Amino acid sequence: MSNDLILCQKEIRRLRCVVRRYEAQMRELESYLEQMAGNPELGDEARQTVREISETWQRILED
């Protein structure tokens, strides 16, 4: 194989790893926001803020 092909394959593997990490972090964020929104120890204002952040995040994911 040529060096260019080998470099391309390495870059593709690296980018796949980056995407997997990003997706895992996004799942963690969603889970965290859901937990916070359902936390009865938070005040109404804090829960409302978490819901707003979560709704904004969902719109970003849809785009």
PDB file of N, CA, C and O in Angstrom, residues 4 6 9 12 17 20 23 28 32-33 35 38 40-41 47 49-50 52 57 63:
ATOM      1  N   ASP A   4       0.218   7.278   1.282  1.00  0.00           N
ATOM      2  CA  ASP A   4      -0.984   8.112   1.329  1.00  0.00           C
ATOM      3  C   ASP A   4      -2.191   7.308   1.797  1.00  0.00           C
ATOM      4  O   ASP A   4      -2.984   7.784   2.617  1.00  0.00           O
ATOM      5  N   ILE A   6      -2.152   4.561   3.610  1.00  0.00           N
ATOM      6  CA  ILE A   6      -1.946   4.217   5.020  1.00  0.00           C
ATOM      7  C   ILE A   6      -2.279   5.409   5.912  1.00  0.00           C
ATOM      8  O   ILE A   6      -2.949   5.267   6.936  1.00  0.00           O
ATOM      9  N   GLN A   9      -6.052   5.851   6.082  1.00  0.00           N
ATOM     10  CA  GLN A   9      -6.672   4.845   6.943  1.00  0.00           C
ATOM     11  C   GLN A   9      -6.462   5.187   8.423  1.00  0.00           C
ATOM     12  O   GLN A   9      -7.374   5.050   9.233  1.00  0.00           O
ATOM     13  N   ILE A  12      -8.779   8.070   9.275  1.00  0.00           N
ATOM     14  CA  ILE A  12     -10.163   7.593   9.388  1.00  0.00           C
ATOM     15  C   ILE A  12     -10.380   6.918  10.738  1.00  0.00           C
ATOM     16  O   ILE A  12     -11.375   7.169  11.415  1.00  0.00           O
ATOM     17  N   CYS A  17     -12.687   7.328  16.253  1.00  0.00           N
ATOM     18  CA  CYS A  17     -12.492   7.357  17.701  1.00  0.00           C
ATOM     19  C   CYS A  17     -13.005   8.682  18.279  1.00  0.00           C
ATOM     20  O   CYS A  17     -13.674   8.697  19.314  1.00  0.00           O
ATOM     21  N   ARG A  20     -16.796   8.556  18.328  1.00  0.00           N
ATOM     22  CA  ARG A  20     -17.301   7.681  19.402  1.00  0.00           C
ATOM     23  C   ARG A  20     -17.212   8.381  20.759  1.00  0.00           C
ATOM     24  O   ARG A  20     -18.134   8.304  21.560  1.00  0.00           O
ATOM     25  N   GLU A  23     -19.922  11.098  20.901  1.00  0.00           N
ATOM     26  CA  GLU A  23     -21.254  10.514  21.108  1.00  0.00           C
ATOM     27  C   GLU A  23     -21.428  10.049  22.548  1.00  0.00           C
ATOM     28  O   GLU A  23     -22.488  10.245  23.140  1.00  0.00           O
ATOM     29  N   GLU A  28     -23.818  11.048  27.994  1.00  0.00           N
ATOM     30  CA  GLU A  28     -23.625  11.383  29.403  1.00  0.00           C
ATOM     31  C   GLU A  28     -24.320  12.700  29.742  1.00  0.00           C
ATOM     32  O   GLU A  28     -24.947  12.822  30.801  1.00  0.00           O
ATOM     33  N   TYR A  32     -27.299  13.181  32.412  1.00  0.00           N
ATOM     34  CA  TYR A  32     -27.123  14.127  33.515  1.00  0.00           C
ATOM     35  C   TYR A  32     -28.266  15.133  33.566  1.00  0.00           C
ATOM     36  O   TYR A  32     -28.821  15.409  34.633  1.00  0.00           O
ATOM     37  N   LEU A  33     -28.632  15.667  32.416  1.00  0.00           N
ATOM     38  CA  LEU A  33     -29.723  16.642  32.376  1.00  0.00           C
ATOM     39  C   LEU A  33     -31.044  16.013  32.823  1.00  0.00           C
ATOM     40  O   LEU A  33     -31.819  16.637  33.552  1.00  0.00           O
ATOM     41  N   GLN A  35     -31.386  13.496  34.913  1.00  0.00           N
ATOM     42  CA  GLN A  35     -31.291  13.311  36.358  1.00  0.00           C
ATOM     43  C   GLN A  35     -31.533  14.618  37.090  1.00  0.00           C
ATOM     44  O   GLN A  35     -32.242  14.654  38.099  1.00  0.00           O
ATOM     45  N   GLY A  38     -35.154  15.781  37.184  1.00  0.00           N
ATOM     46  CA  GLY A  38     -36.009  15.015  38.071  1.00  0.00           C
ATOM     47  C   GLY A  38     -35.588  15.068  39.533  1.00  0.00           C
ATOM     48  O   GLY A  38     -36.182  14.405  40.376  1.00  0.00           O
ATOM     49  N   PRO A  40     -35.638  16.158  43.061  1.00  0.00           N
ATOM     50  CA  PRO A  40     -36.554  16.923  43.912  1.00  0.00           C
ATOM     51  C   PRO A  40     -35.839  17.878  44.865  1.00  0.00           C
ATOM     52  O   PRO A  40     -36.466  18.777  45.424  1.00  0.00           O
ATOM     53  N   GLU A  41     -34.533  17.708  45.040  1.00  0.00           N
ATOM     54  CA  GLU A  41     -33.788  18.594  45.935  1.00  0.00           C
ATOM     55  C   GLU A  41     -33.508  19.951  45.305  1.00  0.00           C
ATOM     56  O   GLU A  41     -33.181  20.901  46.011  1.00  0.00           O
ATOM     57  N   ARG A  47     -34.663  23.590  38.365  1.00  0.00           N
ATOM     58  CA  ARG A  47     -35.228  22.551  37.501  1.00  0.00           C
ATOM     59  C   ARG A  47     -35.693  23.148  36.176  1.00  0.00           C
ATOM     60  O   ARG A  47     -35.526  22.548  35.121  1.00  0.00           O
ATOM     61  N   THR A  49     -34.444  25.756  34.694  1.00  0.00           N
ATOM     62  CA  THR A  49     -33.235  26.049  33.925  1.00  0.00           C
ATOM     63  C   THR A  49     -32.692  24.779  33.276  1.00  0.00           C
ATOM     64  O   THR A  49     -32.317  24.786  32.100  1.00  0.00           O
ATOM     65  N   VAL A  50     -32.685  23.687  34.027  1.00  0.00           N
ATOM     66  CA  VAL A  50     -32.218  22.408  33.476  1.00  0.00           C
ATOM     67  C   VAL A  50     -33.114  21.984  32.322  1.00  0.00           C
ATOM     68  O   VAL A  50     -32.635  21.528  31.285  1.00  0.00           O
ATOM     69  N   GLU A  52     -34.834  23.918  30.337  1.00  0.00           N
ATOM     70  CA  GLU A  52     -34.547  24.798  29.204  1.00  0.00           C
ATOM     71  C   GLU A  52     -33.253  24.381  28.498  1.00  0.00           C
ATOM     72  O   GLU A  52     -33.188  24.351  27.264  1.00  0.00           O
ATOM     73  N   TRP A  57     -30.691  21.662  24.003  1.00  0.00           N
ATOM     74  CA  TRP A  57     -29.813  20.595  23.558  1.00  0.00           C
ATOM     75  C   TRP A  57     -30.524  19.691  22.553  1.00  0.00           C
ATOM     76  O   TRP A  57     -29.937  19.287  21.545  1.00  0.00           O
ATOM     77  N   ASP A  63     -30.920  19.378  14.616  1.00  0.00           N
ATOM     78  CA  ASP A  63     -30.412  20.134  13.455  1.00  0.00           C
ATOM     79  C   ASP A  63     -29.298  19.447  12.755  1.00  0.00           C
ATOM     80  O   ASP A  63     -28.731  18.535  12.947  1.00  0.00           O
TER      81      ASP A  63
END
